[in-house]
Amino acid sequence: MSELDPVIHVQARLRIMAALSSLGEGDRMTFPKLQELLDMTAGNLSVHLTKLEQAGYVEVVKSFRGRTPTTSACLTRRGRVAFDDYTAALRALIDPPKT
């Protein structure tokens, strides 16, 4: 049986991964939209995004729209695979194969 990824397993990071996994490949979600969707403080969201980014699961992009700075995030390919593996391991725990 596979181990649950400890980086993703933290509730806040699991919620971030689930939200970003709903996007199409190459699509991004803005920081304020993600913050609103998950009802997280900016500081808390920022800390967890940094952990996911350090693991290579999330890409955070800072850019400008005109003169306004914007931050957006998306899952990397590695992040999508890690999330798929995590959900498969979780399903295996919930519904073990019948023998």
PDB file of N, CA and C in Angstrom:
ATOM      1  N   MET A   1       0.851  -1.178   0.000  1.00  0.00           N
ATOM      2  CA  MET A   1       0.000   0.000   0.000  1.00  0.00           C
ATOM      3  C   MET A   1       0.893   1.237   0.000  1.00  0.00           C
ATOM      4  N   SER A   2       0.521   2.238  -0.802  1.00  0.00           N
ATOM      5  CA  SER A   2       1.299   3.467  -0.915  1.00  0.00           C
ATOM      6  C   SER A   2       1.133   4.351   0.310  1.00  0.00           C
ATOM      7  N   GLU A   3       2.193   5.073   0.622  1.00  0.00           N
ATOM      8  CA  GLU A   3       2.153   6.052   1.699  1.00  0.00           C
ATOM      9  C   GLU A   3       1.466   7.314   1.208  1.00  0.00           C
ATOM     10  N   LEU A   4       0.806   8.016   2.121  1.00  0.00           N
ATOM     11  CA  LEU A   4       0.219   9.308   1.784  1.00  0.00           C
ATOM     12  C   LEU A   4       1.318  10.361   1.825  1.00  0.00           C
ATOM     13  N   ASP A   5       1.406  11.163   0.795  1.00  0.00           N
ATOM     14  CA  ASP A   5       2.429  12.201   0.679  1.00  0.00           C
ATOM     15  C   ASP A   5       2.264  13.205   1.813  1.00  0.00           C
ATOM     16  N   PRO A   6       3.258  13.342   2.705  1.00  0.00           N
ATOM     17  CA  PRO A   6       3.116  14.250   3.841  1.00  0.00           C
ATOM     18  C   PRO A   6       3.041  15.721   3.442  1.00  0.00           C
ATOM     19  N   VAL A   7       3.585  16.081   2.276  1.00  0.00           N
ATOM     20  CA  VAL A   7       3.489  17.469   1.826  1.00  0.00           C
ATOM     21  C   VAL A   7       2.035  17.811   1.503  1.00  0.00           C
ATOM     22  N   ILE A   8       1.343  16.914   0.855  1.00  0.00           N
ATOM     23  CA  ILE A   8      -0.054  17.146   0.461  1.00  0.00           C
ATOM     24  C   ILE A   8      -1.007  16.875   1.614  1.00  0.00           C
ATOM     25  N   HIS A   9      -0.642  15.976   2.504  1.00  0.00           N
ATOM     26  CA  HIS A   9      -1.568  15.496   3.524  1.00  0.00           C
ATOM     27  C   HIS A   9      -2.040  16.566   4.518  1.00  0.00           C
ATOM     28  N   VAL A  10      -1.292  17.632   4.689  1.00  0.00           N
ATOM     29  CA  VAL A  10      -1.722  18.727   5.563  1.00  0.00           C
ATOM     30  C   VAL A  10      -3.000  19.312   4.971  1.00  0.00           C
ATOM     31  N   GLN A  11      -4.034  19.489   5.806  1.00  0.00           N
ATOM     32  CA  GLN A  11      -5.359  19.864   5.307  1.00  0.00           C
ATOM     33  C   GLN A  11      -5.341  21.087   4.382  1.00  0.00           C
ATOM     34  N   ALA A  12      -4.666  22.131   4.769  1.00  0.00           N
ATOM     35  CA  ALA A  12      -4.651  23.351   3.949  1.00  0.00           C
ATOM     36  C   ALA A  12      -4.025  23.078   2.584  1.00  0.00           C
ATOM     37  N   ARG A  13      -2.946  22.317   2.563  1.00  0.00           N
ATOM     38  CA  ARG A  13      -2.288  22.029   1.287  1.00  0.00           C
ATOM     39  C   ARG A  13      -3.110  21.070   0.437  1.00  0.00           C
ATOM     40  N   LEU A  14      -3.809  20.153   1.062  1.00  0.00           N
ATOM     41  CA  LEU A  14      -4.710  19.269   0.319  1.00  0.00           C
ATOM     42  C   LEU A  14      -5.812  20.083  -0.349  1.00  0.00           C
ATOM     43  N   ARG A  15      -6.349  21.044   0.366  1.00  0.00           N
ATOM     44  CA  ARG A  15      -7.401  21.901  -0.197  1.00  0.00           C
ATOM     45  C   ARG A  15      -6.873  22.732  -1.365  1.00  0.00           C
ATOM     46  N   ILE A  16      -5.647  23.247  -1.239  1.00  0.00           N
ATOM     47  CA  ILE A  16      -5.037  24.014  -2.334  1.00  0.00           C
ATOM     48  C   ILE A  16      -4.839  23.117  -3.550  1.00  0.00           C
ATOM     49  N   MET A  17      -4.300  21.934  -3.328  1.00  0.00           N
ATOM     50  CA  MET A  17      -4.060  21.002  -4.436  1.00  0.00           C
ATOM     51  C   MET A  17      -5.370  20.629  -5.125  1.00  0.00           C
ATOM     52  N   ALA A  18      -6.405  20.380  -4.350  1.00  0.00           N
ATOM     53  CA  ALA A  18      -7.704  20.019  -4.929  1.00  0.00           C
ATOM     54  C   ALA A  18      -8.262  21.170  -5.759  1.00  0.00           C
ATOM     55  N   ALA A  19      -8.152  22.380  -5.244  1.00  0.00           N
ATOM     56  CA  ALA A  19      -8.664  23.544  -5.981  1.00  0.00           C
ATOM     57  C   ALA A  19      -7.897  23.742  -7.282  1.00  0.00           C
ATOM     58  N   LEU A  20      -6.585  23.654  -7.226  1.00  0.00           N
ATOM     59  CA  LEU A  20      -5.781  23.871  -8.434  1.00  0.00           C
ATOM     60  C   LEU A  20      -5.905  22.711  -9.414  1.00  0.00           C
ATOM     61  N   SER A  21      -6.184  21.505  -8.918  1.00  0.00           N
ATOM     62  CA  SER A  21      -6.328  20.363  -9.828  1.00  0.00           C
ATOM     63  C   SER A  21      -7.593  20.469 -10.671  1.00  0.00           C
ATOM     64  N   SER A  22      -8.534  21.301 -10.246  1.00  0.00           N
ATOM     65  CA  SER A  22      -9.769  21.472 -11.012  1.00  0.00           C
ATOM     66  C   SER A  22      -9.554  22.341 -12.257  1.00  0.00           C
ATOM     67  N   LEU A  23      -8.414  23.019 -12.329  1.00  0.00           N
ATOM     68  CA  LEU A  23      -8.102  23.856 -13.483  1.00  0.00           C
ATOM     69  C   LEU A  23      -7.588  23.000 -14.626  1.00  0.00           C
ATOM     70  N   GLY A  24      -7.785  23.485 -15.824  1.00  0.00           N
ATOM     71  CA  GLY A  24      -7.207  22.803 -16.974  1.00  0.00           C
ATOM     72  C   GLY A  24      -5.698  22.974 -16.983  1.00  0.00           C
ATOM     73  N   GLU A  25      -4.996  22.099 -17.680  1.00  0.00           N
ATOM     74  CA  GLU A  25      -3.543  22.200 -17.739  1.00  0.00           C
ATOM     75  C   GLU A  25      -3.160  23.538 -18.359  1.00  0.00           C
ATOM     76  N   GLY A  26      -2.274  24.250 -17.709  1.00  0.00           N
ATOM     77  CA  GLY A  26      -1.840  25.562 -18.194  1.00  0.00           C
ATOM     78  C   GLY A  26      -2.664  26.716 -17.647  1.00  0.00           C
ATOM     79  N   ASP A  27      -3.815  26.423 -17.041  1.00  0.00           N
ATOM     80  CA  ASP A  27      -4.628  27.480 -16.453  1.00  0.00           C
ATOM     81  C   ASP A  27      -4.106  27.823 -15.069  1.00  0.00           C
ATOM     82  N   ARG A  28      -4.340  29.057 -14.675  1.00  0.00           N
ATOM     83  CA  ARG A  28      -3.880  29.552 -13.378  1.00  0.00           C
ATOM     84  C   ARG A  28      -5.049  30.149 -12.610  1.00  0.00           C
ATOM     85  N   MET A  29      -4.889  30.190 -11.286  1.00  0.00           N
ATOM     86  CA  MET A  29      -5.877  30.843 -10.434  1.00  0.00           C
ATOM     87  C   MET A  29      -5.164  31.975  -9.701  1.00  0.00           C
ATOM     88  N   THR A  30      -5.803  33.131  -9.654  1.00  0.00           N
ATOM     89  CA  THR A  30      -5.182  34.251  -8.959  1.00  0.00           C
ATOM     90  C   THR A  30      -5.197  34.010  -7.459  1.00  0.00           C
ATOM     91  N   PHE A  31      -4.242  34.611  -6.791  1.00  0.00           N
ATOM     92  CA  PHE A  31      -4.123  34.478  -5.347  1.00  0.00           C
ATOM     93  C   PHE A  31      -5.411  34.899  -4.643  1.00  0.00           C
ATOM     94  N   PRO A  32      -5.987  36.077  -4.988  1.00  0.00           N
ATOM     95  CA  PRO A  32      -7.228  36.471  -4.296  1.00  0.00           C
ATOM     96  C   PRO A  32      -8.387  35.495  -4.523  1.00  0.00           C
ATOM     97  N   LYS A  33      -8.484  34.945  -5.725  1.00  0.00           N
ATOM     98  CA  LYS A  33      -9.553  33.982  -6.025  1.00  0.00           C
ATOM     99  C   LYS A  33      -9.358  32.705  -5.200  1.00  0.00           C
ATOM    100  N   LEU A  34      -8.128  32.220  -5.133  1.00  0.00           N
ATOM    101  CA  LEU A  34      -7.820  31.026  -4.355  1.00  0.00           C
ATOM    102  C   LEU A  34      -8.067  31.282  -2.868  1.00  0.00           C
ATOM    103  N   GLN A  35      -7.672  32.451  -2.406  1.00  0.00           N
ATOM    104  CA  GLN A  35      -7.882  32.826  -1.005  1.00  0.00           C
ATOM    105  C   GLN A  35      -9.370  32.853  -0.672  1.00  0.00           C
ATOM    106  N   GLU A  36     -10.169  33.434  -1.551  1.00  0.00           N
ATOM    107  CA  GLU A  36     -11.621  33.507  -1.339  1.00  0.00           C
ATOM    108  C   GLU A  36     -12.251  32.113  -1.388  1.00  0.00           C
ATOM    109  N   LEU A  37     -11.863  31.325  -2.376  1.00  0.00           N
ATOM    110  CA  LEU A  37     -12.420  29.985  -2.546  1.00  0.00           C
ATOM    111  C   LEU A  37     -12.164  29.105  -1.322  1.00  0.00           C
ATOM    112  N   LEU A  38     -10.963  29.212  -0.759  1.00  0.00           N
ATOM    113  CA  LEU A  38     -10.573  28.359   0.362  1.00  0.00           C
ATOM    114  C   LEU A  38     -10.819  29.007   1.717  1.00  0.00           C
ATOM    115  N   ASP A  39     -11.232  30.265   1.713  1.00  0.00           N
ATOM    116  CA  ASP A  39     -11.489  31.017   2.945  1.00  0.00           C
ATOM    117  C   ASP A  39     -10.273  30.948   3.882  1.00  0.00           C
ATOM    118  N   MET A  40      -9.123  31.319   3.326  1.00  0.00           N
ATOM    119  CA  MET A  40      -7.871  31.309   4.081  1.00  0.00           C
ATOM    120  C   MET A  40      -7.335  32.732   4.180  1.00  0.00           C
ATOM    121  N   THR A  41      -6.574  32.991   5.227  1.00  0.00           N
ATOM    122  CA  THR A  41      -5.919  34.294   5.323  1.00  0.00           C
ATOM    123  C   THR A  41      -4.792  34.344   4.290  1.00  0.00           C
ATOM    124  N   ALA A  42      -4.406  35.542   3.901  1.00  0.00           N
ATOM    125  CA  ALA A  42      -3.339  35.696   2.914  1.00  0.00           C
ATOM    126  C   ALA A  42      -2.037  35.074   3.416  1.00  0.00           C
ATOM    127  N   GLY A  43      -1.723  35.283   4.692  1.00  0.00           N
ATOM    128  CA  GLY A  43      -0.493  34.741   5.251  1.00  0.00           C
ATOM    129  C   GLY A  43      -0.480  33.222   5.259  1.00  0.00           C
ATOM    130  N   ASN A  44      -1.588  32.619   5.665  1.00  0.00           N
ATOM    131  CA  ASN A  44      -1.690  31.163   5.723  1.00  0.00           C
ATOM    132  C   ASN A  44      -1.582  30.567   4.321  1.00  0.00           C
ATOM    133  N   LEU A  45      -2.302  31.143   3.378  1.00  0.00           N
ATOM    134  CA  LEU A  45      -2.249  30.656   2.004  1.00  0.00           C
ATOM    135  C   LEU A  45      -0.839  30.785   1.443  1.00  0.00           C
ATOM    136  N   SER A  46      -0.197  31.898   1.707  1.00  0.00           N
ATOM    137  CA  SER A  46       1.149  32.136   1.214  1.00  0.00           C
ATOM    138  C   SER A  46       2.139  31.105   1.755  1.00  0.00           C
ATOM    139  N   VAL A  47       2.060  30.798   3.038  1.00  0.00           N
ATOM    140  CA  VAL A  47       2.957  29.819   3.651  1.00  0.00           C
ATOM    141  C   VAL A  47       2.777  28.447   3.009  1.00  0.00           C
ATOM    142  N   HIS A  48       1.547  28.025   2.815  1.00  0.00           N
ATOM    143  CA  HIS A  48       1.288  26.695   2.254  1.00  0.00           C
ATOM    144  C   HIS A  48       1.625  26.633   0.762  1.00  0.00           C
ATOM    145  N   LEU A  49       1.390  27.710   0.032  1.00  0.00           N
ATOM    146  CA  LEU A  49       1.793  27.744  -1.376  1.00  0.00           C
ATOM    147  C   LEU A  49       3.311  27.632  -1.494  1.00  0.00           C
ATOM    148  N   THR A  50       4.034  28.284  -0.587  1.00  0.00           N
ATOM    149  CA  THR A  50       5.492  28.210  -0.599  1.00  0.00           C
ATOM    150  C   THR A  50       5.971  26.774  -0.373  1.00  0.00           C
ATOM    151  N   LYS A  51       5.353  26.066   0.573  1.00  0.00           N
ATOM    152  CA  LYS A  51       5.720  24.658   0.819  1.00  0.00           C
ATOM    153  C   LYS A  51       5.479  23.811  -0.430  1.00  0.00           C
ATOM    154  N   LEU A  52       4.327  24.023  -1.072  1.00  0.00           N
ATOM    155  CA  LEU A  52       4.001  23.259  -2.280  1.00  0.00           C
ATOM    156  C   LEU A  52       4.931  23.630  -3.428  1.00  0.00           C
ATOM    157  N   GLU A  53       5.310  24.895  -3.497  1.00  0.00           N
ATOM    158  CA  GLU A  53       6.232  25.344  -4.535  1.00  0.00           C
ATOM    159  C   GLU A  53       7.626  24.729  -4.309  1.00  0.00           C
ATOM    160  N   GLN A  54       8.074  24.688  -3.061  1.00  0.00           N
ATOM    161  CA  GLN A  54       9.375  24.094  -2.741  1.00  0.00           C
ATOM    162  C   GLN A  54       9.409  22.608  -3.085  1.00  0.00           C
ATOM    163  N   ALA A  55       8.277  21.936  -2.992  1.00  0.00           N
ATOM    164  CA  ALA A  55       8.191  20.516  -3.346  1.00  0.00           C
ATOM    165  C   ALA A  55       8.096  20.307  -4.852  1.00  0.00           C
ATOM    166  N   GLY A  56       7.920  21.394  -5.601  1.00  0.00           N
ATOM    167  CA  GLY A  56       7.794  21.295  -7.050  1.00  0.00           C
ATOM    168  C   GLY A  56       6.397  20.967  -7.521  1.00  0.00           C
ATOM    169  N   TYR A  57       5.412  21.099  -6.628  1.00  0.00           N
ATOM    170  CA  TYR A  57       4.034  20.743  -6.964  1.00  0.00           C
ATOM    171  C   TYR A  57       3.231  21.918  -7.526  1.00  0.00           C
ATOM    172  N   VAL A  58       3.628  23.114  -7.185  1.00  0.00           N
ATOM    173  CA  VAL A  58       2.891  24.316  -7.580  1.00  0.00           C
ATOM    174  C   VAL A  58       3.871  25.320  -8.166  1.00  0.00           C
ATOM    175  N   GLU A  59       3.421  26.028  -9.178  1.00  0.00           N
ATOM    176  CA  GLU A  59       4.184  27.136  -9.728  1.00  0.00           C
ATOM    177  C   GLU A  59       3.439  28.417  -9.383  1.00  0.00           C
ATOM    178  N   VAL A  60       4.144  29.346  -8.758  1.00  0.00           N
ATOM    179  CA  VAL A  60       3.576  30.645  -8.413  1.00  0.00           C
ATOM    180  C   VAL A  60       4.231  31.676  -9.320  1.00  0.00           C
ATOM    181  N   VAL A  61       3.400  32.467  -9.995  1.00  0.00           N
ATOM    182  CA  VAL A  61       3.899  33.467 -10.936  1.00  0.00           C
ATOM    183  C   VAL A  61       3.453  34.846 -10.476  1.00  0.00           C
ATOM    184  N   LYS A  62       4.410  35.733 -10.376  1.00  0.00           N
ATOM    185  CA  LYS A  62       4.116  37.122 -10.031  1.00  0.00           C
ATOM    186  C   LYS A  62       4.312  37.941 -11.299  1.00  0.00           C
ATOM    187  N   SER A  63       3.291  38.729 -11.645  1.00  0.00           N
ATOM    188  CA  SER A  63       3.353  39.532 -12.858  1.00  0.00           C
ATOM    189  C   SER A  63       2.618  40.850 -12.613  1.00  0.00           C
ATOM    190  N   PHE A  64       2.438  41.601 -13.672  1.00  0.00           N
ATOM    191  CA  PHE A  64       1.728  42.873 -13.574  1.00  0.00           C
ATOM    192  C   PHE A  64       0.627  42.921 -14.613  1.00  0.00           C
ATOM    193  N   ARG A  65      -0.502  43.473 -14.221  1.00  0.00           N
ATOM    194  CA  ARG A  65      -1.572  43.842 -15.157  1.00  0.00           C
ATOM    195  C   ARG A  65      -1.582  45.357 -15.154  1.00  0.00           C
ATOM    196  N   GLY A  66      -0.987  45.920 -16.170  1.00  0.00           N
ATOM    197  CA  GLY A  66      -0.773  47.363 -16.133  1.00  0.00           C
ATOM    198  C   GLY A  66       0.255  47.647 -15.054  1.00  0.00           C
ATOM    199  N   ARG A  67      -0.138  48.412 -14.059  1.00  0.00           N
ATOM    200  CA  ARG A  67       0.761  48.713 -12.939  1.00  0.00           C
ATOM    201  C   ARG A  67       0.415  47.924 -11.679  1.00  0.00           C
ATOM    202  N   THR A  68      -0.597  47.079 -11.790  1.00  0.00           N
ATOM    203  CA  THR A  68      -1.062  46.326 -10.627  1.00  0.00           C
ATOM    204  C   THR A  68      -0.373  44.968 -10.562  1.00  0.00           C
ATOM    205  N   PRO A  69       0.327  44.674  -9.448  1.00  0.00           N
ATOM    206  CA  PRO A  69       0.949  43.350  -9.323  1.00  0.00           C
ATOM    207  C   PRO A  69      -0.113  42.271  -9.112  1.00  0.00           C
ATOM    208  N   THR A  70       0.095  41.130  -9.744  1.00  0.00           N
ATOM    209  CA  THR A  70      -0.810  39.995  -9.567  1.00  0.00           C
ATOM    210  C   THR A  70       0.016  38.737  -9.301  1.00  0.00           C
ATOM    211  N   THR A  71      -0.545  37.869  -8.508  1.00  0.00           N
ATOM    212  CA  THR A  71       0.073  36.587  -8.216  1.00  0.00           C
ATOM    213  C   THR A  71      -0.928  35.507  -8.582  1.00  0.00           C
ATOM    214  N   SER A  72      -0.449  34.499  -9.293  1.00  0.00           N
ATOM    215  CA  SER A  72      -1.325  33.391  -9.661  1.00  0.00           C
ATOM    216  C   SER A  72      -0.564  32.082  -9.442  1.00  0.00           C
ATOM    217  N   ALA A  73      -1.327  31.004  -9.382  1.00  0.00           N
ATOM    218  CA  ALA A  73      -0.729  29.694  -9.112  1.00  0.00           C
ATOM    219  C   ALA A  73      -1.372  28.628  -9.979  1.00  0.00           C
ATOM    220  N   CYS A  74      -0.609  27.578 -10.238  1.00  0.00           N
ATOM    221  CA  CYS A  74      -1.124  26.413 -10.957  1.00  0.00           C
ATOM    222  C   CYS A  74      -0.328  25.194 -10.503  1.00  0.00           C
ATOM    223  N   LEU A  75      -0.870  24.028 -10.772  1.00  0.00           N
ATOM    224  CA  LEU A  75      -0.136  22.799 -10.501  1.00  0.00           C
ATOM    225  C   LEU A  75       0.888  22.578 -11.601  1.00  0.00           C
ATOM    226  N   THR A  76       2.029  22.067 -11.230  1.00  0.00           N
ATOM    227  CA  THR A  76       3.014  21.634 -12.214  1.00  0.00           C
ATOM    228  C   THR A  76       2.643  20.217 -12.646  1.00  0.00           C
ATOM    229  N   ARG A  77       3.308  19.715 -13.644  1.00  0.00           N
ATOM    230  CA  ARG A  77       3.073  18.312 -14.048  1.00  0.00           C
ATOM    231  C   ARG A  77       3.373  17.389 -12.871  1.00  0.00           C
ATOM    232  N   ARG A  78       4.469  17.674 -12.203  1.00  0.00           N
ATOM    233  CA  ARG A  78       4.845  16.877 -11.027  1.00  0.00           C
ATOM    234  C   ARG A  78       3.757  16.949  -9.954  1.00  0.00           C
ATOM    235  N   GLY A  79       3.169  18.132  -9.781  1.00  0.00           N
ATOM    236  CA  GLY A  79       2.099  18.312  -8.808  1.00  0.00           C
ATOM    237  C   GLY A  79       0.855  17.519  -9.168  1.00  0.00           C
ATOM    238  N   ARG A  80       0.524  17.503 -10.452  1.00  0.00           N
ATOM    239  CA  ARG A  80      -0.652  16.725 -10.893  1.00  0.00           C
ATOM    240  C   ARG A  80      -0.442  15.239 -10.631  1.00  0.00           C
ATOM    241  N   VAL A  81       0.751  14.755 -10.946  1.00  0.00           N
ATOM    242  CA  VAL A  81       1.062  13.338 -10.708  1.00  0.00           C
ATOM    243  C   VAL A  81       1.012  13.036  -9.209  1.00  0.00           C
ATOM    244  N   ALA A  82       1.610  13.923  -8.409  1.00  0.00           N
ATOM    245  CA  ALA A  82       1.620  13.714  -6.958  1.00  0.00           C
ATOM    246  C   ALA A  82       0.202  13.711  -6.401  1.00  0.00           C
ATOM    247  N   PHE A  83      -0.647  14.604  -6.901  1.00  0.00           N
ATOM    248  CA  PHE A  83      -2.029  14.657  -6.414  1.00  0.00           C
ATOM    249  C   PHE A  83      -2.799  13.409  -6.852  1.00  0.00           C
ATOM    250  N   ASP A  84      -2.587  12.972  -8.080  1.00  0.00           N
ATOM    251  CA  ASP A  84      -3.234  11.737  -8.551  1.00  0.00           C
ATOM    252  C   ASP A  84      -2.779  10.536  -7.727  1.00  0.00           C
ATOM    253  N   ASP A  85      -1.481  10.467  -7.441  1.00  0.00           N
ATOM    254  CA  ASP A  85      -0.957   9.372  -6.610  1.00  0.00           C
ATOM    255  C   ASP A  85      -1.540   9.442  -5.200  1.00  0.00           C
ATOM    256  N   TYR A  86      -1.646  10.650  -4.665  1.00  0.00           N
ATOM    257  CA  TYR A  86      -2.189  10.839  -3.322  1.00  0.00           C
ATOM    258  C   TYR A  86      -3.636  10.365  -3.264  1.00  0.00           C
ATOM    259  N   THR A  87      -4.443  10.785  -4.226  1.00  0.00           N
ATOM    260  CA  THR A  87      -5.854  10.399  -4.210  1.00  0.00           C
ATOM    261  C   THR A  87      -6.010   8.891  -4.435  1.00  0.00           C
ATOM    262  N   ALA A  88      -5.141   8.296  -5.246  1.00  0.00           N
ATOM    263  CA  ALA A  88      -5.193   6.839  -5.451  1.00  0.00           C
ATOM    264  C   ALA A  88      -4.840   6.105  -4.156  1.00  0.00           C
ATOM    265  N   ALA A  89      -3.821   6.603  -3.440  1.00  0.00           N
ATOM    266  CA  ALA A  89      -3.430   5.977  -2.171  1.00  0.00           C
ATOM    267  C   ALA A  89      -4.542   6.123  -1.137  1.00  0.00           C
ATOM    268  N   LEU A  90      -5.199   7.263  -1.140  1.00  0.00           N
ATOM    269  CA  LEU A  90      -6.302   7.496  -0.213  1.00  0.00           C
ATOM    270  C   LEU A  90      -7.474   6.561  -0.525  1.00  0.00           C
ATOM    271  N   ARG A  91      -7.775   6.396  -1.805  1.00  0.00           N
ATOM    272  CA  ARG A  91      -8.847   5.471  -2.199  1.00  0.00           C
ATOM    273  C   ARG A  91      -8.518   4.038  -1.793  1.00  0.00           C
ATOM    274  N   ALA A  92      -7.236   3.670  -1.921  1.00  0.00           N
ATOM    275  CA  ALA A  92      -6.826   2.315  -1.533  1.00  0.00           C
ATOM    276  C   ALA A  92      -6.997   2.087  -0.042  1.00  0.00           C
ATOM    277  N   LEU A  93      -6.808   3.132   0.754  1.00  0.00           N
ATOM    278  CA  LEU A  93      -7.027   3.021   2.196  1.00  0.00           C
ATOM    279  C   LEU A  93      -8.510   2.896   2.528  1.00  0.00           C
ATOM    280  N   ILE A  94      -9.325   3.639   1.805  1.00  0.00           N
ATOM    281  CA  ILE A  94     -10.765   3.656   2.066  1.00  0.00           C
ATOM    282  C   ILE A  94     -11.437   2.394   1.564  1.00  0.00           C
ATOM    283  N   ASP A  95     -11.086   2.001   0.358  1.00  0.00           N
ATOM    284  CA  ASP A  95     -11.685   0.817  -0.270  1.00  0.00           C
ATOM    285  C   ASP A  95     -10.589  -0.185  -0.629  1.00  0.00           C
ATOM    286  N   PRO A  96     -10.055  -0.901   0.354  1.00  0.00           N
ATOM    287  CA  PRO A  96      -9.012  -1.872   0.019  1.00  0.00           C
ATOM    288  C   PRO A  96      -9.555  -2.948  -0.907  1.00  0.00           C
ATOM    289  N   PRO A  97      -8.693  -3.510  -1.749  1.00  0.00           N
ATOM    290  CA  PRO A  97      -9.156  -4.559  -2.675  1.00  0.00           C
ATOM    291  C   PRO A  97      -9.711  -5.761  -1.900  1.00  0.00           C
ATOM    292  N   LYS A  98     -10.776  -6.310  -2.424  1.00  0.00           N
ATOM    293  CA  LYS A  98     -11.393  -7.483  -1.790  1.00  0.00           C
ATOM    294  C   LYS A  98     -10.626  -8.727  -2.203  1.00  0.00           C
ATOM    295  N   THR A  99     -10.406  -9.587  -1.252  1.00  0.00           N
ATOM    296  CA  THR A  99      -9.658 -10.818  -1.555  1.00  0.00           C
ATOM    297  C   THR A  99     -10.557 -12.029  -1.446  1.00  0.00           C
TER     298      THR A  99
END
